[in-house]
Coordinates of C-alpha atoms in Angstrom, one line a residue:
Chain A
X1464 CA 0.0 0.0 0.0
X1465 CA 1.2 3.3 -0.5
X1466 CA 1.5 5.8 2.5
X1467 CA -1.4 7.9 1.2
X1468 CA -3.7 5.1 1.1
X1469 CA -2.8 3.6 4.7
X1470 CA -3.6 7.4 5.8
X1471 CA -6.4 7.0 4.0
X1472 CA -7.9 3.4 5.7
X1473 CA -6.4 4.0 9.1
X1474 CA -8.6 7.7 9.0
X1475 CA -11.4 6.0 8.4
X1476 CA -10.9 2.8 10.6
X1477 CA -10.7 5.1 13.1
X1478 CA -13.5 7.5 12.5
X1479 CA -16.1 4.4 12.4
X1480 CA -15.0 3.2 15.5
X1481 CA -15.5 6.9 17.2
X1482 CA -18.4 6.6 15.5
X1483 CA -19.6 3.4 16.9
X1484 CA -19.3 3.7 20.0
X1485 CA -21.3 7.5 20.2
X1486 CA -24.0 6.2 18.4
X1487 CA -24.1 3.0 20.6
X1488 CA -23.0 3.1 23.9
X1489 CA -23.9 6.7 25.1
X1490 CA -24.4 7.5 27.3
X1491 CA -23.6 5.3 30.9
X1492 CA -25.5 2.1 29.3
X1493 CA -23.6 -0.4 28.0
X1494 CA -25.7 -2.0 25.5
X1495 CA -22.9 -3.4 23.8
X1496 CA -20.7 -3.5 26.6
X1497 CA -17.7 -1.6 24.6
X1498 CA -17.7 1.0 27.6
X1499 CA -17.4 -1.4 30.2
X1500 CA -15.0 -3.2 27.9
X1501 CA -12.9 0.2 27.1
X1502 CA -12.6 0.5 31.2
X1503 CA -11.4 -3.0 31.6
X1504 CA -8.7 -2.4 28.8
X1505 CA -8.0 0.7 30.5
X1506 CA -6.9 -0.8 34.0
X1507 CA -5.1 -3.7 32.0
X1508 CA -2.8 -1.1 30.4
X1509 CA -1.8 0.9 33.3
X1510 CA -4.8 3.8 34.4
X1511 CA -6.3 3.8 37.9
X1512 CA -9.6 3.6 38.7
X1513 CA -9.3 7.0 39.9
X1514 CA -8.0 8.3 36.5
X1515 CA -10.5 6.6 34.5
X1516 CA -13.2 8.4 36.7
X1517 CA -11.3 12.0 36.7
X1518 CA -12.0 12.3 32.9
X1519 CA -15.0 12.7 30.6
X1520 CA -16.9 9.5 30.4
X1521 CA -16.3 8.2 26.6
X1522 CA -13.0 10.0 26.5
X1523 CA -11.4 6.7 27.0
X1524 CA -12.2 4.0 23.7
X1525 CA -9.9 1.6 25.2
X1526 CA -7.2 2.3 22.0
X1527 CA -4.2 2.7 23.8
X1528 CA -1.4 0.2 24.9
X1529 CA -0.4 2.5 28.2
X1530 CA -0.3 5.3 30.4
X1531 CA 2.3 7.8 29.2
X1532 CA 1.1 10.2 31.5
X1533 CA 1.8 8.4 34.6
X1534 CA 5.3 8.1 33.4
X1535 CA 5.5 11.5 32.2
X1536 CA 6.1 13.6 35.5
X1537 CA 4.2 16.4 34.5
X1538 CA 4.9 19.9 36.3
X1539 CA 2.0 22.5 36.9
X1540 CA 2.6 25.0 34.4
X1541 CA 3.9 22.5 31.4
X1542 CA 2.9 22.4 27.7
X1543 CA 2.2 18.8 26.2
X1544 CA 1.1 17.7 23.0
X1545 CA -0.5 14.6 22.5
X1546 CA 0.3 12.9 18.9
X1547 CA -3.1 11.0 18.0
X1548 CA -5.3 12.1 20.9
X1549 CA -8.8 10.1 20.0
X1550 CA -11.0 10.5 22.0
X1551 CA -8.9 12.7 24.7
X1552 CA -8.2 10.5 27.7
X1553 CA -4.6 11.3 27.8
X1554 CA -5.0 14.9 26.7
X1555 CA -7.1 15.0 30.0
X1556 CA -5.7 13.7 32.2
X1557 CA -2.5 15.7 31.7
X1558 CA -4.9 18.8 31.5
X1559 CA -5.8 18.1 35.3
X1560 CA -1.5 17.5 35.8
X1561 CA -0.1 20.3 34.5
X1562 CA -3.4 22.7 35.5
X1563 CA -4.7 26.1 34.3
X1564 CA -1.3 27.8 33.8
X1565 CA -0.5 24.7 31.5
X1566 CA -2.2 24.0 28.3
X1567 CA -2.2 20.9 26.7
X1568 CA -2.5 20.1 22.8
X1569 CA -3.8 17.2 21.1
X1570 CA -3.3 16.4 17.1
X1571 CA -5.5 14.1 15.5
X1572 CA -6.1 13.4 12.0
X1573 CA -9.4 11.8 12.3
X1574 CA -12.0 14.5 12.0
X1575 CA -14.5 12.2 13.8
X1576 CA -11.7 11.4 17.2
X1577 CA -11.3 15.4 17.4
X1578 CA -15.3 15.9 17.3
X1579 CA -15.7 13.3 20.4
X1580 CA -12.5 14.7 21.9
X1581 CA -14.0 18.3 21.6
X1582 CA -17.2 17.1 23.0
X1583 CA -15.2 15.7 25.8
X1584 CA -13.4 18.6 26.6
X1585 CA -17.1 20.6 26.8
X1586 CA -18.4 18.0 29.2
X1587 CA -15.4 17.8 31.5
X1588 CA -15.4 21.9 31.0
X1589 CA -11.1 21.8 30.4
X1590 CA -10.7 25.4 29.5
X1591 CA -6.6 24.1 29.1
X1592 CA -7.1 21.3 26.5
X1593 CA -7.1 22.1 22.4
X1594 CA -7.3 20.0 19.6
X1595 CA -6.2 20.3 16.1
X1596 CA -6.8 18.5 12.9
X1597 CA -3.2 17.8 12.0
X1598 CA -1.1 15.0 11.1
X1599 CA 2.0 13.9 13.0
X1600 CA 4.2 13.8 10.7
X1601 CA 3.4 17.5 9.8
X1602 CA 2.8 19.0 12.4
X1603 CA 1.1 22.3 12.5
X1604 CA 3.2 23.1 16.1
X1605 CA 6.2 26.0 16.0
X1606 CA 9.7 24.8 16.5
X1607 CA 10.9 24.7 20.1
X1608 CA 7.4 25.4 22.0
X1609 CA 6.4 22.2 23.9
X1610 CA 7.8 20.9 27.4
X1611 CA 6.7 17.5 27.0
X1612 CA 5.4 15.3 23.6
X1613 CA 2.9 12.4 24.9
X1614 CA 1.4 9.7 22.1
X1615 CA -0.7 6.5 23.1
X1616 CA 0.2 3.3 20.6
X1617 CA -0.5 5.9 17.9
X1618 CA 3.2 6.3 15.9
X1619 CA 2.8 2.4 14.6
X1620 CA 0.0 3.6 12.6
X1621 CA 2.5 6.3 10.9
X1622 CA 3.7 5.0 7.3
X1623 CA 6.6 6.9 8.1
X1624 CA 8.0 6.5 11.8
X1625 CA 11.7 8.8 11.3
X1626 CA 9.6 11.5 10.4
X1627 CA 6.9 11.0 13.1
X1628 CA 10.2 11.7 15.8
X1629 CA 11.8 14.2 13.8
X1630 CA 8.9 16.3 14.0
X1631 CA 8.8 15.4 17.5
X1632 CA 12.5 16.7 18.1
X1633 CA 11.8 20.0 16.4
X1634 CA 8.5 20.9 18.2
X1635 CA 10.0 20.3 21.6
X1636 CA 12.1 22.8 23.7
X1637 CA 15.7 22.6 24.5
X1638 CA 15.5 20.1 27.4
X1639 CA 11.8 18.6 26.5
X1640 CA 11.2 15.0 26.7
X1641 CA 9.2 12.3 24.8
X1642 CA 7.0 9.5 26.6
X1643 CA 5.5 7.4 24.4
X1644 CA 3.5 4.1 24.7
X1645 CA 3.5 2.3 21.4
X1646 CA 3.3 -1.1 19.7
X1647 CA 6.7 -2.6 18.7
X1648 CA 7.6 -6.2 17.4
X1649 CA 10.0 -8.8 18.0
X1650 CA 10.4 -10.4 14.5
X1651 CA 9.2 -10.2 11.5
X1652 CA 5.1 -10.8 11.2
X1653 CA 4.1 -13.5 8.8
X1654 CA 3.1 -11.8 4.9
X1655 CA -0.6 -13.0 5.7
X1656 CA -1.0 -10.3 8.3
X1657 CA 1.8 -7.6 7.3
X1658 CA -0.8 -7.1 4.2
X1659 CA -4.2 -6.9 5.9
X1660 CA -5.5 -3.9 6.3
X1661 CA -7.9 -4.7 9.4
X1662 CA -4.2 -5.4 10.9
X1663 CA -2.4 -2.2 10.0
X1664 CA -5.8 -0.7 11.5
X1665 CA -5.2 -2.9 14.6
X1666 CA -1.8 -1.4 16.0
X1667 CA -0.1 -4.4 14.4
X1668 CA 1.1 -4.9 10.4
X1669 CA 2.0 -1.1 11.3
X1670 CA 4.1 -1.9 14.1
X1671 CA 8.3 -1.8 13.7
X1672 CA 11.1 -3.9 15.3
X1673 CA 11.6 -2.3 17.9
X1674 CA 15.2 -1.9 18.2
X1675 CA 14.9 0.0 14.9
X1676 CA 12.1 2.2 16.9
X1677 CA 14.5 2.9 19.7
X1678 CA 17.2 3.7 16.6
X1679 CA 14.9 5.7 15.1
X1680 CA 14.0 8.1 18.1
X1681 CA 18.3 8.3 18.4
X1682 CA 18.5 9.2 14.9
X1683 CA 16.2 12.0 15.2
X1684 CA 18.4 13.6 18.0
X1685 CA 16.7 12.1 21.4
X1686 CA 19.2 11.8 24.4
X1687 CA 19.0 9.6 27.2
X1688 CA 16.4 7.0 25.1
X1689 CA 15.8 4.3 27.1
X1690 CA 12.3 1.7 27.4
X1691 CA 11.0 2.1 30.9
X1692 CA 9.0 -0.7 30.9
X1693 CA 8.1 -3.3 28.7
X1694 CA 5.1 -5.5 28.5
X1695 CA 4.1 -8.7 26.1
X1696 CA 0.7 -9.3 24.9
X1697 CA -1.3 -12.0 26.7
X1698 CA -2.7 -14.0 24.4
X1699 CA -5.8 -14.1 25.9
X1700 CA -6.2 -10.1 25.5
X1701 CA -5.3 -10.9 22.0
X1702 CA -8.2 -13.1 22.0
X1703 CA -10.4 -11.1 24.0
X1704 CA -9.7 -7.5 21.9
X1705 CA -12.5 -7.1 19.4
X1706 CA -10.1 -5.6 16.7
X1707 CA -7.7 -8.5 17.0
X1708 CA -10.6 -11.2 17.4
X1709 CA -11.9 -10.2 13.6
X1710 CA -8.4 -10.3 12.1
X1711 CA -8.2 -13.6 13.7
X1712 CA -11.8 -14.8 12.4
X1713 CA -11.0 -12.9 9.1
X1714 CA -7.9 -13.8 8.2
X1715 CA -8.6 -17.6 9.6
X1716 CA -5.4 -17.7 11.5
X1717 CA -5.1 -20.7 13.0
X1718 CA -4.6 -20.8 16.9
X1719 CA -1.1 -21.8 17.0
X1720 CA -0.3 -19.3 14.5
X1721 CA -2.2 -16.8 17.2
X1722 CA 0.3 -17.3 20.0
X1723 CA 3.3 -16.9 17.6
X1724 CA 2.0 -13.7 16.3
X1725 CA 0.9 -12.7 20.2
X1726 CA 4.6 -13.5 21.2
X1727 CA 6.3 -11.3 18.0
X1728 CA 4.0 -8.3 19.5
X1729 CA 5.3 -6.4 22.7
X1730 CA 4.3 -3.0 24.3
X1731 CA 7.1 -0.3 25.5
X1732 CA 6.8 2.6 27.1
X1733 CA 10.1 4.8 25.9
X1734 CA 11.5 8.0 27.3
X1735 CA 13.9 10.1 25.4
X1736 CA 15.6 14.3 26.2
X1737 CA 15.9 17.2 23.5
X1738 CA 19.3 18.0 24.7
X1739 CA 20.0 21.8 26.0
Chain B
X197 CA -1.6 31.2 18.4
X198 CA 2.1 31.1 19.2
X199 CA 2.3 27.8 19.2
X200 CA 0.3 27.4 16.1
X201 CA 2.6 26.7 13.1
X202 CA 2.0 26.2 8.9
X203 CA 2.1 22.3 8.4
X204 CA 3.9 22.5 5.6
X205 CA 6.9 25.3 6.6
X206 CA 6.1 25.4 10.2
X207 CA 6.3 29.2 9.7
X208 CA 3.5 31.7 11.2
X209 CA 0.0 31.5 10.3
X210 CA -2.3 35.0 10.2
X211 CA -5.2 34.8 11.8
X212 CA -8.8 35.9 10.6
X213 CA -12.0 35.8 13.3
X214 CA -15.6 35.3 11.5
X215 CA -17.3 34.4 14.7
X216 CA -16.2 33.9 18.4
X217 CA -17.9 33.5 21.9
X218 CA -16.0 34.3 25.2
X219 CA -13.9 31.7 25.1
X220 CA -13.0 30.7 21.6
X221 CA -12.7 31.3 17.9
X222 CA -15.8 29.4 16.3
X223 CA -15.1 30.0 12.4
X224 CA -12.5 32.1 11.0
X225 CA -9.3 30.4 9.5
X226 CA -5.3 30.6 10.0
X227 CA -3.7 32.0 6.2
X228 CA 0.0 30.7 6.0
X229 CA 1.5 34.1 3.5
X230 CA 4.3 32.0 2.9
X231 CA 2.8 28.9 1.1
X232 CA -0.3 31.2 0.1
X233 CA -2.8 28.3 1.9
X234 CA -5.8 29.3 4.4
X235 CA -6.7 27.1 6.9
X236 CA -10.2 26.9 7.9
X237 CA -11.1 26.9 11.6
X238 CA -14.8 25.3 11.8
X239 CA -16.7 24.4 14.8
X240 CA -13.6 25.9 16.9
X241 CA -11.5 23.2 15.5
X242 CA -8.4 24.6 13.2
X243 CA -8.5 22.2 10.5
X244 CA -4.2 22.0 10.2
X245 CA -4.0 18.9 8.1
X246 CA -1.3 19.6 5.2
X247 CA -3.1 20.4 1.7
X248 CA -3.1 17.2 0.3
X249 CA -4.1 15.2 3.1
X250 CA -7.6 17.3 3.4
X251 CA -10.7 16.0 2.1

């Protein structure tokens, strides 16, 4: 596929499922249990129960693969960007971190995610949260004006990864720092699923080695890049993920080919420093 | 608007207000003099995505 065209798909895989979910599930009732089921993903990947609660309810889909901001030691005051915000949960919960001297930025190129995200921000009444329409490997932020870039297993989707951090590197001040949660592999994904689109959608075909990740973020200048933590996929929240159960039914992969592709797939939380 | 930047050149964008509340711009759009692109801002959302990328 060419880059323009996996824009193109993963847009609008992305602007069905904020879709969906409005239309379905909103506003407490669970009719197809995909709140309930975004909350359970949400504690598996590292947010409180506290957290989930702090922030507008359907701000969190259940999309990410982590908690950045946890990890992110955010000061009062601080301005973050968040690359691929969705729905908002990490925009807001960074919002209540760095408080009403901060300001925090979100970029999303789904028109849908920013509409829920904006809707979001109205409920929870965050005078410090924006969103823009943008694209992160453009981005439409001036050179050296954030404190701290934040992105939630969003930069897989990116056809083009180097770019995705270079950007990063110029939009951050001297001393800013990256935390990123993102999907990375191990080896090599078998053909079948490196060309299906339901699995580039799915955080996976997408996905890099992730040395080459970590080499990446280096290449683009980062200092001090190191994984903080590091966590493989269970395979029964392989199983148990809706996006991952239909590229198993659709693509007919056969179980033991599930666990080998569950054990290629691994989540990292990376840190990396602008230097002064 | 300081932090606001052209997607394209990442230089400064000019911005015109149609309509605006208390708190925010509601339509009005961001005009980038160096690649001679406007940016519309709709609903109080700028729409930054680079030229080619927009629907």
């Amino acid at each position: 596929m060419r880059k323009e065209e996996i824009k193109k798909v993963v847009r609008e895989g992305y602007a069905k499922i904020a879709k969906q979910d409005s239309s379905c599930c909103a506003p407490v009732n669970s009719c197809c249990g995909s709140t309930d089921l975004a909350q359970d993903i949400g504690k598996s990947i590292g947010y409180t129960e506290e957290e989930l609660t702090a922030v507008p309810e359907g701000a969190n889909l259940g999309l990410g693969c982590g908690n950045p901001v946890a990890l992110a030691s955010l000061r009062e005051g601080e301005i973050v960007l968040d690359l691929g915000s969705g729905a908002g949960v990490d925009c807001f919960l960074a919002a209540n971190k760095v408080g009403k001297n901060g300001r925090v930025i979100g970029v999303d190129m789904t028109p849908e995610m920013i509409e829920r995200a904006r809707e979001n921000a109205r409920k929870g009444n965050y005078g410090n949260v924006e969103f823009r329409l943008g694209e992160i490997e453009s981005l439409p932020v001036a050179d050296n004006s954030v404190d701290i870039v934040i992105s939630n297993c969003v930069i897989n989707l990116a056809p083009d990864k180097r770019r995705v951090f270079t950007e990063t590197f110029r939009v951050l001040k001297p001393g800013g720092r990256l935390m990123i949660s993102d999907i990375v592999l191990l080896k090599e994904l078998p053909d079948f699923i490196k060309n299906s689109i339901e699995a580039y959608i799915g955080c996976l075909s997408g996905a890099i080695i992730r040395d080459e990740y970590i080499e990446a973020i280096k290449a683009a200048g980062f200092q001090e890049v190191g994984i903080i933590d590091e966590a493989s996929f269970p395979i029964e929240c392989l199983a148990n993920d809706p996006t991952a159960k239909a590229i198993i039914e659709n693509l007919k992969i056969p179980p033991e080919e599930v666990k080998e592709v569950a054990s290629s797939v691994t989540s990292i939380k990376v840190y990396g420093v602008k230097p002064n | 608007m300081d932090i606001l930047a052209c997607p394209v050149c990442k230089g400064k964008l000019e911005l015109s207000v149609e309509e605006e509340n208390e708190k925010e711009i509601v339509t009005g759009s961001l005009y980038c003099p160096k690649c001679d692109v406007h940016y519309p801002i709709s609903e109080t959302i700028p729409n930054l995505l680079p030229p080619d990328l927009r629907h």
